[in-house]
Coordinates of C-alpha atoms in Angstrom, one line a residue:
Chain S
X321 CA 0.0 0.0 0.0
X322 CA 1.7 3.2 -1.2
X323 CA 1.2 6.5 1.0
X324 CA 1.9 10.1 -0.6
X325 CA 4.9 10.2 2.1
X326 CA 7.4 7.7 0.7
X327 CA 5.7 4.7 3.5
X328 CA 5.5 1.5 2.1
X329 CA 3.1 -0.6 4.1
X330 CA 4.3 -4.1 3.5
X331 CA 1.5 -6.4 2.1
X332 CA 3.3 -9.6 3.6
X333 CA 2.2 -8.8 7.3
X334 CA -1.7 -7.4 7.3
X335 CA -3.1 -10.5 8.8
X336 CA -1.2 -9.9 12.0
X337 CA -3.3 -7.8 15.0
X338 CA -0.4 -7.4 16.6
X339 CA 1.6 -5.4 14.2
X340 CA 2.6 -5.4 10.7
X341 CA 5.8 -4.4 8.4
X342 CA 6.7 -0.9 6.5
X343 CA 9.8 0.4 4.7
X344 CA 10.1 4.2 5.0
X345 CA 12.9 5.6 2.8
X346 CA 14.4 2.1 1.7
X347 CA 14.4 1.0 6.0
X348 CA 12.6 -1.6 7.0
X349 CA 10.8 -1.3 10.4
X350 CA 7.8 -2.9 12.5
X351 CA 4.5 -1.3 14.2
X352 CA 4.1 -3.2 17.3
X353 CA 0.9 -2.6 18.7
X354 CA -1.2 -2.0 21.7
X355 CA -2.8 -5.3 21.4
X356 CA 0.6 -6.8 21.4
X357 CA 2.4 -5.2 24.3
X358 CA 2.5 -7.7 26.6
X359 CA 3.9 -10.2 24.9
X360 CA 6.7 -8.1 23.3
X361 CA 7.8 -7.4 26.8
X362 CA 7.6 -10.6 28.2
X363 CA 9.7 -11.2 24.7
X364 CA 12.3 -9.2 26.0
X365 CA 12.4 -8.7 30.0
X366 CA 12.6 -12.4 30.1
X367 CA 15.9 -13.6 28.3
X368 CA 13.7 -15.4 25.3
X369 CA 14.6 -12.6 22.8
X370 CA 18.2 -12.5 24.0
X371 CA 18.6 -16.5 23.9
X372 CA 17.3 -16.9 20.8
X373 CA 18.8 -14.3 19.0
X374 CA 22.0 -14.9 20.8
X375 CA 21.7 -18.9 19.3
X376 CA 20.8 -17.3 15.3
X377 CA 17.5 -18.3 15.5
X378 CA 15.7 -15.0 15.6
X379 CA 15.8 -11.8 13.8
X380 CA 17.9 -9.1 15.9
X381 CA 16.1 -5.8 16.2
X382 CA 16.4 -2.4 17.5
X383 CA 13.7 -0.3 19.2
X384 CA 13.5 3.1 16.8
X385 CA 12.0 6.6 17.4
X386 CA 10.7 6.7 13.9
X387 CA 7.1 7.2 14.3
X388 CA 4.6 5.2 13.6
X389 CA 2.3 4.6 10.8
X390 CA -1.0 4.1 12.6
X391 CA -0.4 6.0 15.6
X392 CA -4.1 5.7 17.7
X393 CA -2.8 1.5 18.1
X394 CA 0.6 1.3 18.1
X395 CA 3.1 0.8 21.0
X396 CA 6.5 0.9 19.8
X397 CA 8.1 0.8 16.4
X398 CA 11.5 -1.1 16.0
X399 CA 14.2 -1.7 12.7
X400 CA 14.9 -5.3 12.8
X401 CA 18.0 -6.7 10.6
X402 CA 17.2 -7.2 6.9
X403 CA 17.6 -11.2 5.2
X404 CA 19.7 -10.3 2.4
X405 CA 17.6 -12.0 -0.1
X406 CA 13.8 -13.3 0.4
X407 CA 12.8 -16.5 -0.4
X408 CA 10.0 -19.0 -0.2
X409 CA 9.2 -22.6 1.1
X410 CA 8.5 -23.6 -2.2
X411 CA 11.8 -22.6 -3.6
X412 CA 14.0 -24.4 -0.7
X413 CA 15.1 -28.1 -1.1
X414 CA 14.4 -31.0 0.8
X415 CA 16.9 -30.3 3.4
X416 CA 16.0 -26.4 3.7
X417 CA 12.5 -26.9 5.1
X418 CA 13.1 -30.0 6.9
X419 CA 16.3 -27.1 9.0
X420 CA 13.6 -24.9 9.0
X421 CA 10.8 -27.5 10.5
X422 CA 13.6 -28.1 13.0
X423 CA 14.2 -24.4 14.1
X424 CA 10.8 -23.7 14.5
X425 CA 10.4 -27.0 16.8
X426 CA 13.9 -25.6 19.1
X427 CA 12.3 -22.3 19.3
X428 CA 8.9 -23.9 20.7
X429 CA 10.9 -25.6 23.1
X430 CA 12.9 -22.7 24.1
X431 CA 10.1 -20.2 24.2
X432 CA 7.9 -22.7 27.0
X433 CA 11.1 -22.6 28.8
X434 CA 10.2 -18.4 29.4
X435 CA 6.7 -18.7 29.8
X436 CA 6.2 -18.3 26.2
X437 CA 5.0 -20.4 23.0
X438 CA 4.5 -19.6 19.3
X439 CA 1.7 -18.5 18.2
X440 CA 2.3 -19.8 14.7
X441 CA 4.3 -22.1 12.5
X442 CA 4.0 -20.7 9.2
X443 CA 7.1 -21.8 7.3
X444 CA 6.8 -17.9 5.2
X445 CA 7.8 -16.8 8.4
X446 CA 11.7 -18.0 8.3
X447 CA 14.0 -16.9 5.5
X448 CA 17.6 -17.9 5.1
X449 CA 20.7 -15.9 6.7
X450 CA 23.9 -16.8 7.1
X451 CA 23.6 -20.2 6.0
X452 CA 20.7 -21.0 8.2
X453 CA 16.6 -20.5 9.0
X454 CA 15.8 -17.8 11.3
X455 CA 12.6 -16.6 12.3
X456 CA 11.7 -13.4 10.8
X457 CA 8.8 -12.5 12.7
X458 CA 9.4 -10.8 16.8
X459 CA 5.4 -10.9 16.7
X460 CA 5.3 -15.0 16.6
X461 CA 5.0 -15.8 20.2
X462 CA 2.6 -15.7 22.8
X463 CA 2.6 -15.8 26.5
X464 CA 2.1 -19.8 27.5
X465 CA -0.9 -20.6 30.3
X466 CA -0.8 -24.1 31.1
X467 CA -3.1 -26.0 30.1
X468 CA -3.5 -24.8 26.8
X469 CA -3.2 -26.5 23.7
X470 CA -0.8 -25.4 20.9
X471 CA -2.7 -23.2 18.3
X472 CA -0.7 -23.4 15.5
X473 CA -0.4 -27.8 15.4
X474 CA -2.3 -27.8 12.6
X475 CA -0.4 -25.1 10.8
X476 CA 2.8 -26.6 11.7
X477 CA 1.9 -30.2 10.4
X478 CA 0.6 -28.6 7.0
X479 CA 3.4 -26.2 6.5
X480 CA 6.2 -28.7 7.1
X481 CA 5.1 -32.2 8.1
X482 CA 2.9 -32.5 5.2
X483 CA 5.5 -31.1 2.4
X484 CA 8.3 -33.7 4.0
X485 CA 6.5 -36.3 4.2
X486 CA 5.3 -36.3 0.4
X487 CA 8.8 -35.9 -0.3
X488 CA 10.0 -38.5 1.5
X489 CA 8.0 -40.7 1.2
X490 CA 5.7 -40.0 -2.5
X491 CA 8.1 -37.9 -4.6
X492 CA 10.4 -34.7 -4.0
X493 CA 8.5 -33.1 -6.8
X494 CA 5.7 -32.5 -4.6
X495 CA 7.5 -29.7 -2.3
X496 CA 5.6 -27.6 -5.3
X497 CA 2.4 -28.0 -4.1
X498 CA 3.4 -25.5 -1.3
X499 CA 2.9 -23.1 -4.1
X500 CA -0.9 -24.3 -4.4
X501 CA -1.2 -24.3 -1.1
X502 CA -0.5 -21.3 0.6
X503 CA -1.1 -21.4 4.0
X504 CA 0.3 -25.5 4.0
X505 CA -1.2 -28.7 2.1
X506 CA -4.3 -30.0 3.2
X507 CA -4.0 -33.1 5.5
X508 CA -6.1 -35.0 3.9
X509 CA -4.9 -35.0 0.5
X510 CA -1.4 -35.8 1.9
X511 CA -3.3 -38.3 3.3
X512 CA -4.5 -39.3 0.0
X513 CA -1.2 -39.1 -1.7
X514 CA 1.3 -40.7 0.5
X515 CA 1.8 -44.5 0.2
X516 CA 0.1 -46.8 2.1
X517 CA 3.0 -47.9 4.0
X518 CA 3.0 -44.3 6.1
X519 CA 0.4 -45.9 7.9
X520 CA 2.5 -48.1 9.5
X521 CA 5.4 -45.3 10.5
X522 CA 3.6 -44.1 14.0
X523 CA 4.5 -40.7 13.8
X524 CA 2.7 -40.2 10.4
X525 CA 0.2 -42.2 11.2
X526 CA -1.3 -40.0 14.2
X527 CA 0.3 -37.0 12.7
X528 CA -1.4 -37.1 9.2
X529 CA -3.0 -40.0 9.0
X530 CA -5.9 -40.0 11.9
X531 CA -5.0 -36.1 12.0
X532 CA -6.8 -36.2 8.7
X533 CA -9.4 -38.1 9.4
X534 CA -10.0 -36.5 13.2
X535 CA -10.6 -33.2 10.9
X536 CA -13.4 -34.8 8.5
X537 CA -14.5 -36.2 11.8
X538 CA -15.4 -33.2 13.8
X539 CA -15.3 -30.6 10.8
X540 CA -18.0 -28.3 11.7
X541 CA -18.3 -29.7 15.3
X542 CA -17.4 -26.9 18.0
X543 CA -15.8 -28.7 20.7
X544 CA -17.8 -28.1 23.5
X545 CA -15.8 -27.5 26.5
X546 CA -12.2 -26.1 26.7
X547 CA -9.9 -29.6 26.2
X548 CA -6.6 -28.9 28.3
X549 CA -3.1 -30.6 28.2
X550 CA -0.5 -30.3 30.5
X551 CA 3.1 -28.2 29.7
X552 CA 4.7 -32.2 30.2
X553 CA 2.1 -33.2 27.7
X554 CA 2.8 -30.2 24.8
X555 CA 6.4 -30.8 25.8
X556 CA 6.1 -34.0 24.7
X557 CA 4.3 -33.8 21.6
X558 CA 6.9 -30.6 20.4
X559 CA 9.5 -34.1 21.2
X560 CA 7.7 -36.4 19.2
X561 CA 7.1 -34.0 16.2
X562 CA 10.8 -33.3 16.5
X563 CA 11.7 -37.3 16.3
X564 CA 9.4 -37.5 13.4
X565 CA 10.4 -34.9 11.4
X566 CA 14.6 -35.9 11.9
X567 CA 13.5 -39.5 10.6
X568 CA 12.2 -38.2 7.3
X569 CA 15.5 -37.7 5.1
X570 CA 16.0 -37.9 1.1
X571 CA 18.5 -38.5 -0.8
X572 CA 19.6 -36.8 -4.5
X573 CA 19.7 -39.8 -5.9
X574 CA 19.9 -41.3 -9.7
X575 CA 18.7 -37.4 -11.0
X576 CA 19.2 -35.6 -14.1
X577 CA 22.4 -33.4 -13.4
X578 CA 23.5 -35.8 -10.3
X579 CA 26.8 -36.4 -12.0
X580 CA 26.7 -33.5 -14.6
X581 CA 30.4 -31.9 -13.8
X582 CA 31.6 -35.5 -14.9
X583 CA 30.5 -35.6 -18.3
X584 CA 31.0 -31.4 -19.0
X585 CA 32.2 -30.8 -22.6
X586 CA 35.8 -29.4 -20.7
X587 CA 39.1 -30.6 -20.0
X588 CA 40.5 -30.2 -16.7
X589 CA 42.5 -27.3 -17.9
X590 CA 39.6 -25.4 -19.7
X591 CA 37.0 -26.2 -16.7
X592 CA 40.5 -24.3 -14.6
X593 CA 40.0 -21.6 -17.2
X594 CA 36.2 -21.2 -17.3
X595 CA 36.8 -20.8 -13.1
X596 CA 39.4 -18.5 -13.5
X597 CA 37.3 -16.2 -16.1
X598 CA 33.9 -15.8 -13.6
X599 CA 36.4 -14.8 -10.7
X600 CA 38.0 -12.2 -13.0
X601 CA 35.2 -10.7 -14.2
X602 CA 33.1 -11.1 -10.9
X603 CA 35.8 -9.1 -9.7
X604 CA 35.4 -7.0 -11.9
X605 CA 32.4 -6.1 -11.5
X606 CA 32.6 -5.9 -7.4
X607 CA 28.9 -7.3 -7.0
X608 CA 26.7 -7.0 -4.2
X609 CA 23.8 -9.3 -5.7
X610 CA 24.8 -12.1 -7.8
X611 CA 22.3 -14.7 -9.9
X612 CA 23.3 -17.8 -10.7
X613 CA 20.8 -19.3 -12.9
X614 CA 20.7 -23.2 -13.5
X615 CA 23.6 -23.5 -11.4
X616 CA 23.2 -27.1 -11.1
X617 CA 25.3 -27.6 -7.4
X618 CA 26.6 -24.2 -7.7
X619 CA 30.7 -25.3 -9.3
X620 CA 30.8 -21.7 -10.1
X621 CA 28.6 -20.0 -7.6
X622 CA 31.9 -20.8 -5.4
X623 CA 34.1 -19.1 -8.2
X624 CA 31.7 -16.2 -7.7
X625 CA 31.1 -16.0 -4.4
X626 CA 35.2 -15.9 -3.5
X627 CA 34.0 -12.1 -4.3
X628 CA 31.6 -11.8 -1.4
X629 CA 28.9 -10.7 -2.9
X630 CA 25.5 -13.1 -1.6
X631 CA 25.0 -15.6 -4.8
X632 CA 21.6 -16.8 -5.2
X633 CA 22.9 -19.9 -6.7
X634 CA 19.0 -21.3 -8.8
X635 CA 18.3 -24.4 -10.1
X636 CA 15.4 -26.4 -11.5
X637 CA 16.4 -30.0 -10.2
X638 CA 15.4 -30.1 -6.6
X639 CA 18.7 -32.9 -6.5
X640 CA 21.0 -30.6 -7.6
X641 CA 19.7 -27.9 -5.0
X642 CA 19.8 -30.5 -2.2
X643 CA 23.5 -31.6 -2.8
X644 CA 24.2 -27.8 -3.2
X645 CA 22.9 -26.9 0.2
X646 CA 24.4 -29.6 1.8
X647 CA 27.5 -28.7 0.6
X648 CA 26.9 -24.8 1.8
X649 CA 26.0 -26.4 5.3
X650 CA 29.2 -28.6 5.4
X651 CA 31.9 -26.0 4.0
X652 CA 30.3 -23.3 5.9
X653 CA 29.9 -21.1 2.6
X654 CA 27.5 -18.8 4.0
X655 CA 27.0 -15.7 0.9
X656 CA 25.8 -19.0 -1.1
X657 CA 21.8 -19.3 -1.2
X658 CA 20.8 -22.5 -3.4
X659 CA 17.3 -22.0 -4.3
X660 CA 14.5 -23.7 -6.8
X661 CA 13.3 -21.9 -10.1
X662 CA 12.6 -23.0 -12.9
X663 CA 13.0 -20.6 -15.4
X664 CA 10.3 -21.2 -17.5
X665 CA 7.9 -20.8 -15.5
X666 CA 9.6 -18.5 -12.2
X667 CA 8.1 -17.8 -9.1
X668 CA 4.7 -15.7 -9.4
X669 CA 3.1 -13.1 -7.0
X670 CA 1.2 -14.7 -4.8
X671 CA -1.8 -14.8 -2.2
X672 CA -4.0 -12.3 -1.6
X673 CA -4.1 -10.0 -4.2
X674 CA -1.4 -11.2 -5.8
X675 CA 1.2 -9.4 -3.7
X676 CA 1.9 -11.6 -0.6
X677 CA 4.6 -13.2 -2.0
X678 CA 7.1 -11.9 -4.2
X679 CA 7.8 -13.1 -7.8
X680 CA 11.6 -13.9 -8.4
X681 CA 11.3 -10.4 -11.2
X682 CA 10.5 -8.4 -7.8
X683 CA 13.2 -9.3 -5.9
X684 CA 15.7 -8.7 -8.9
X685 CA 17.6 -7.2 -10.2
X686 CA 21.2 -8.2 -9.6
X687 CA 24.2 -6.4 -9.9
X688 CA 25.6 -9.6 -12.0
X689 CA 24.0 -12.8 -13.5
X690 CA 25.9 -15.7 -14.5
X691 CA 24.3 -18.0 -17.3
X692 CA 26.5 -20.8 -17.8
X693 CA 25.6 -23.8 -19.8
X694 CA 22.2 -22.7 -20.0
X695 CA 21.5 -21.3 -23.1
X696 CA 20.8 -24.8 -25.2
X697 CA 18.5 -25.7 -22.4
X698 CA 16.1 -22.9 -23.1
X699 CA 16.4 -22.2 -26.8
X700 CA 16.7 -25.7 -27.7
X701 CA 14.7 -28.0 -24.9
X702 CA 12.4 -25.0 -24.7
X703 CA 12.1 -23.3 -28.3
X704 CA 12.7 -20.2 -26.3
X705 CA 13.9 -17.4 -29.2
X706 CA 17.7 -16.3 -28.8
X707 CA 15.7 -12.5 -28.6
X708 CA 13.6 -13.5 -25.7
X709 CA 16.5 -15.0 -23.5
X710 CA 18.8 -11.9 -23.9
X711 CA 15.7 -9.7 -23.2
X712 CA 15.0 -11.5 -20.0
X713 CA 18.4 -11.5 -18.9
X714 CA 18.2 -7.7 -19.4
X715 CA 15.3 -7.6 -17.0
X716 CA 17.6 -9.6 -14.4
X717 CA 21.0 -8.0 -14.2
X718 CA 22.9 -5.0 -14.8
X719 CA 26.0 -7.1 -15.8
X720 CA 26.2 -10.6 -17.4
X721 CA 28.8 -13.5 -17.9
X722 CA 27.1 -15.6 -20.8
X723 CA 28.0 -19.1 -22.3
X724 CA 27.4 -20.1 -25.7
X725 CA 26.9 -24.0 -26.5
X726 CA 27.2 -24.3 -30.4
X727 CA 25.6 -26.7 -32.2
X728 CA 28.5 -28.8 -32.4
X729 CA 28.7 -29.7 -28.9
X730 CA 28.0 -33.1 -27.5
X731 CA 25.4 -31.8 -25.2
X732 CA 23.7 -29.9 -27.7
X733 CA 23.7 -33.1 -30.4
X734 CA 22.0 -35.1 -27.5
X735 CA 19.4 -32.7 -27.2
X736 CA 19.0 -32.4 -31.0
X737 CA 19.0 -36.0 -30.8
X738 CA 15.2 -36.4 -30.2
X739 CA 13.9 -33.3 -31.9
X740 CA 13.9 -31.7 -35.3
X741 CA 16.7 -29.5 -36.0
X742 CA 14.2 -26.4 -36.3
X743 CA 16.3 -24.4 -34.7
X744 CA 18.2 -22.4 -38.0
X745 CA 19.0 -19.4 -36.2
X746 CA 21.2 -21.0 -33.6
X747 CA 24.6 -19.8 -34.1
X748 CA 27.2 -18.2 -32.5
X749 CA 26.2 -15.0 -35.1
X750 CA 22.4 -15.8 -33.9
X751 CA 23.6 -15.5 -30.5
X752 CA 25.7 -12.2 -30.8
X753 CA 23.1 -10.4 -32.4
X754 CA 20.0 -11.4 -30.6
X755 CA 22.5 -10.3 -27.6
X756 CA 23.7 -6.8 -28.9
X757 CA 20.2 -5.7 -28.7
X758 CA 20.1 -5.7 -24.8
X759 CA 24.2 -5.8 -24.3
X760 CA 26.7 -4.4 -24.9
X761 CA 29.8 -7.1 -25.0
X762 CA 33.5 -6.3 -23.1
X763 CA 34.5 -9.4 -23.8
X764 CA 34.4 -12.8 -25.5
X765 CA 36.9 -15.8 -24.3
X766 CA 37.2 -19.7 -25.4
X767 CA 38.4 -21.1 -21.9
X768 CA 40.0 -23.7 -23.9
X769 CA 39.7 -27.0 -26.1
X770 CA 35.8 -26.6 -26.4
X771 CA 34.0 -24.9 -28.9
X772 CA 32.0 -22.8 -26.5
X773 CA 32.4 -18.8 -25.7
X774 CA 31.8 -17.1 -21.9
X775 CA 30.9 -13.5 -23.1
X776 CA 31.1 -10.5 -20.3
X777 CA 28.2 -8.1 -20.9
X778 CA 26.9 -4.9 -19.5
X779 CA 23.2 -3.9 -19.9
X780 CA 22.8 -1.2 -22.5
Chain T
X606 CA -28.4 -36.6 3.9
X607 CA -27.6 -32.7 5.0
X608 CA -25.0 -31.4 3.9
X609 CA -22.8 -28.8 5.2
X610 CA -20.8 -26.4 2.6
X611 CA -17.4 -26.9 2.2
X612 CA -16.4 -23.5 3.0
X613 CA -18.2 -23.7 6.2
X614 CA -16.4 -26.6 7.2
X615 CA -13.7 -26.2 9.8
X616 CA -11.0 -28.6 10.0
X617 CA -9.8 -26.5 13.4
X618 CA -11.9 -28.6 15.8
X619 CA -10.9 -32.1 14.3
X620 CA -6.9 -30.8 14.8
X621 CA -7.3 -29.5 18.5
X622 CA -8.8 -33.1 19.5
X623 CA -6.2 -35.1 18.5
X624 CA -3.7 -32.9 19.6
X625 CA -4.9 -33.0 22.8
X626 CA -4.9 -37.2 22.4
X627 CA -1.8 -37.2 21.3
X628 CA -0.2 -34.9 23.7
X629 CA -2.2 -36.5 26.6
X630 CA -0.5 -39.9 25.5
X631 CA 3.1 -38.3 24.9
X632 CA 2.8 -36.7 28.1
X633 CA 1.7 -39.9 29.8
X634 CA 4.5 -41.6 28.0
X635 CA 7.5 -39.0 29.5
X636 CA 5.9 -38.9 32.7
X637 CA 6.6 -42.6 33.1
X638 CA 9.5 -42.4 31.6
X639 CA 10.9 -40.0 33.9
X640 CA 9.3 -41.5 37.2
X641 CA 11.3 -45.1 35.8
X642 CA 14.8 -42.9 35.7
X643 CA 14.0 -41.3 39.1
X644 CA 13.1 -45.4 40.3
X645 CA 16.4 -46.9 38.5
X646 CA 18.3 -43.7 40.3
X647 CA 17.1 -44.7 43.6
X648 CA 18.3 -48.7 43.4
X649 CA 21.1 -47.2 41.7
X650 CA 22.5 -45.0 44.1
X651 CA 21.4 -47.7 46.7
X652 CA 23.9 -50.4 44.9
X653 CA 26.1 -48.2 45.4
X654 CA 25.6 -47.1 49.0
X655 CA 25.8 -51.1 49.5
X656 CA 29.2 -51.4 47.5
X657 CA 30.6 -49.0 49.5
X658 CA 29.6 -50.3 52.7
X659 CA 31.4 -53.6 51.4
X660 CA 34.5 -51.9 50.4
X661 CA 34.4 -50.3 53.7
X662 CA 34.2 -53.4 55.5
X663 CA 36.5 -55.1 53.4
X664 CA 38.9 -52.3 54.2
X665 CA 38.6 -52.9 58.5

């Protein structure tokens, strides 16, 4: 919502009584309000906000004197520390929203441990820093009374439990529903679609299973009078859910670009070279933002990111993301964010009104985009016109380090293997001038033996 | 047969019941869990309390 006064009132936050997000002059800060103020101080004057955030789990914040926006309900305003790069559960691998299911099961256990508990599990409310999940949102937690059930169970089992599970256990392809399904998939057509032998793995069972069927059951039904469990009891069932979701692993196995850097179309020394080239220029450059598209398990996100500019390292096979995220987790390679997008059909806006969640055009540009062996996969698997790919990249980046497959090349004869050759204008003369249009080129380099060219660009 | 809407179909109520199950069970389950630690713990230090006393002895 756009206010004469330069105020952005963020559209990601409205469902929230308790306060909501705005950006004044490019900051980005957060209306607590009345409604809210005891729980932000119990937050705070009881260690929860310094534990958590002292562990990486939660968003750091300061309390600011900028007033606020709606002034008759608020209670304090406060700047809390920007993600680098926003992303979405339906854009994270296997292992990125099973971390994620994780942290939001520690902080539950942390936050009973002050008298507190989270109001919700929604998995939009983590995004990726440093390497790791943290939760995003100071307004998530509520003060505990005992007794009480856990409000957002149901939101926690739809928003991660279900996703993993189908994954696990049905195929990894089915993360995308989460792009359906908003506010999580529904339990009972993870019910529907998960193997009949989940039924015999307790924690899905009772989890989805007779969950499922315990909502057609009542559905409709108030219950009557107010059901109670003990903190023992929610402590054990945060436990459980915790023991359930650890069990539920996948591995990249047998996938399309599994073993891809062992059947490139470049020597040792040339692959050297091709490394050597996207440091140089990245340098160049001096990047704050880098895209990586179809960067398979990010080989040269790495070169990239020796920069230190954040890479947003994107690839269609949810395999290749996995082992790339693993591989960020293990070496510690925290300015490298492996994310799912397909480009030929990228994230949309979202939700409610289309503007609760960000396409990947919004959250672009970046200073530089990389698109390495990627060109044949678009024009040639995907008929996509030589004009159209260099106009998108124009829309994506203000500098660019291009590949050019020819015809010639192995890869490209495999592709051309099971289609007709209707593709006359791809050439290396096709390629410049469907290119010049958008870019202008600073240079062109064969990294070796190959018949293929990196080309450094800037944006005209 | 009457039928209710689907939009005016809750699944809320269906979730909070078995929650509380579940929990109730889980809870059930550590409690006992717990009170066996706290029983082991007391034969434990017991043993011991006895070894000692034989060591002690064996010591005079």
């Amino acid at each position: 919502m756009q206010t004469s006064n330069g105020i952005d009132r963020l559209p990601a936050s409205f469902r929230d009584p308790a306060g909501f997000l705005f950006l004044k002059n490019g900051v980005l800060y957060r209306q607590i309000n009345r409604a809210y103020h005891q729980q932000y101080t119990r937050l705070l004057d009881s260690g929860l906000y310094r534990e958590l955030v002292g562990a990486g789990l939660l968003v750091r914040h300061e309390e600011s004197d900028q007033p606020p926006l709606e002034a008759e309900v608020a209670f304090k305003v406060i700047r809390p520390d920007r993600v680098p790069f926003v992303s979405y559960p339906y854009e994270w691998s296997f292992g990125q929203l099973k971390d994620a299911a994780l942290v939001t099961l520690a902080i539950q256990k942390q936050a009973m441990k002050f008298g507190m508990i989270l109001k919700d599990a929604s998995a939009y409310n983590f995004q990726f820093s440093q390497g790791k999940p943290v939760l995003i949102d100071t307004l998530s937690f509520d003060l505990y009374e005992e007794g009480k059930p856990w409000d957002a169970y149901r939101q926690f089992c739809q928003h991660f439990l279900a996703p993993l599970a189908l994954m696990a256990y049905r195929d990894v392809r089915l993360g995308q529903l989460s792009r359906v399904y908003l506010d999580g998939i529904p339990l009972d057509l993870t019910a529907e679609l998960l193997p009949l032998l989940t039924r015999g793995n307790l924690g899905l069972l009772t989890h989805i299973h007779i969950h499922a069927a315990a909502q057609k059951r009542y559905a409709g039904k108030p219950v009557k009078r107010a059901l109670r469990i003990t903190s023992t009891a929610l402590k054990g069932l945060v436990e459980n859910l915790e023991k359930v979701i650890s069990d539920l692993t996948w591995q990249p196995l047998g996938t399309e670009w599994g073993d891809y850097y062992d059947c490139t179309n470049y020597s040792d020394h040339s692959l050297e070279n091709k490394k050597a080239l996207v440091r140089k220029w990245t340098d160049n450059v001096r990047p704050d933002l880098v895209f990586d598209l179809g960067a398979n398990t990010g080989m040269f996100s790495r070169e990239s990111a020796t920069s230190g500019a954040l890479i947003i390292s994107m690839d269609l096979d949810p395999a290749a993301v996995e082992q790339n995220y693993q591989a960020v987790k293990r070496k510690k390679e925290f300015n490298i964010l492996p994310l799912l997008l397909d480009l030929t059909n990228p994230t949309p806006q979202l939700g409610w009104n289309l503007s609760e969640r960000d396409s990947f055009h919004h959250r672009g540009p970046a200073d530089l985009t990389l698109a390495l062996a990627l060109v044949h996969h678009l024009a040639i698997s995907n008929n996509i016109p030589l004009p159209y790919f260099a106009e998108f990249l124009a829309g994506q980046c203000r500098w660019l380090i291009v590949e050019f497959v020819p015809k010639t090349d192995s890869q490209v004869q495999k592709l051309l293997a099971s289609r007709k050759d209707i593709f006359s204008s791809y050439s290396q003369e096709g390629f410049e001038s469907a290119f010049a249009g958008f870019f202008e080129t600073i240079q062109a380099e064969r990294p070796g033996d190959s018949d293929r060219t990196l080309y450094f660009m800037k944006r005209r | 047969m009457h039928l209710i809407p689907i939009p005016y179909l809750d699944p809320g109520s269906g979730s909070l019941i078995l929650q509380v199950l579940i929990a109730t069970l889980l809870g059930i389950g550590l409690a006992v869990r717990a009170s066996w630690k706290r029983i082991k713990g007391y034969f434990g230090r017991k043993k011991s309390t006895q070894e000692e006393e034989d060591a002690d002895q064996q010591r005079n």
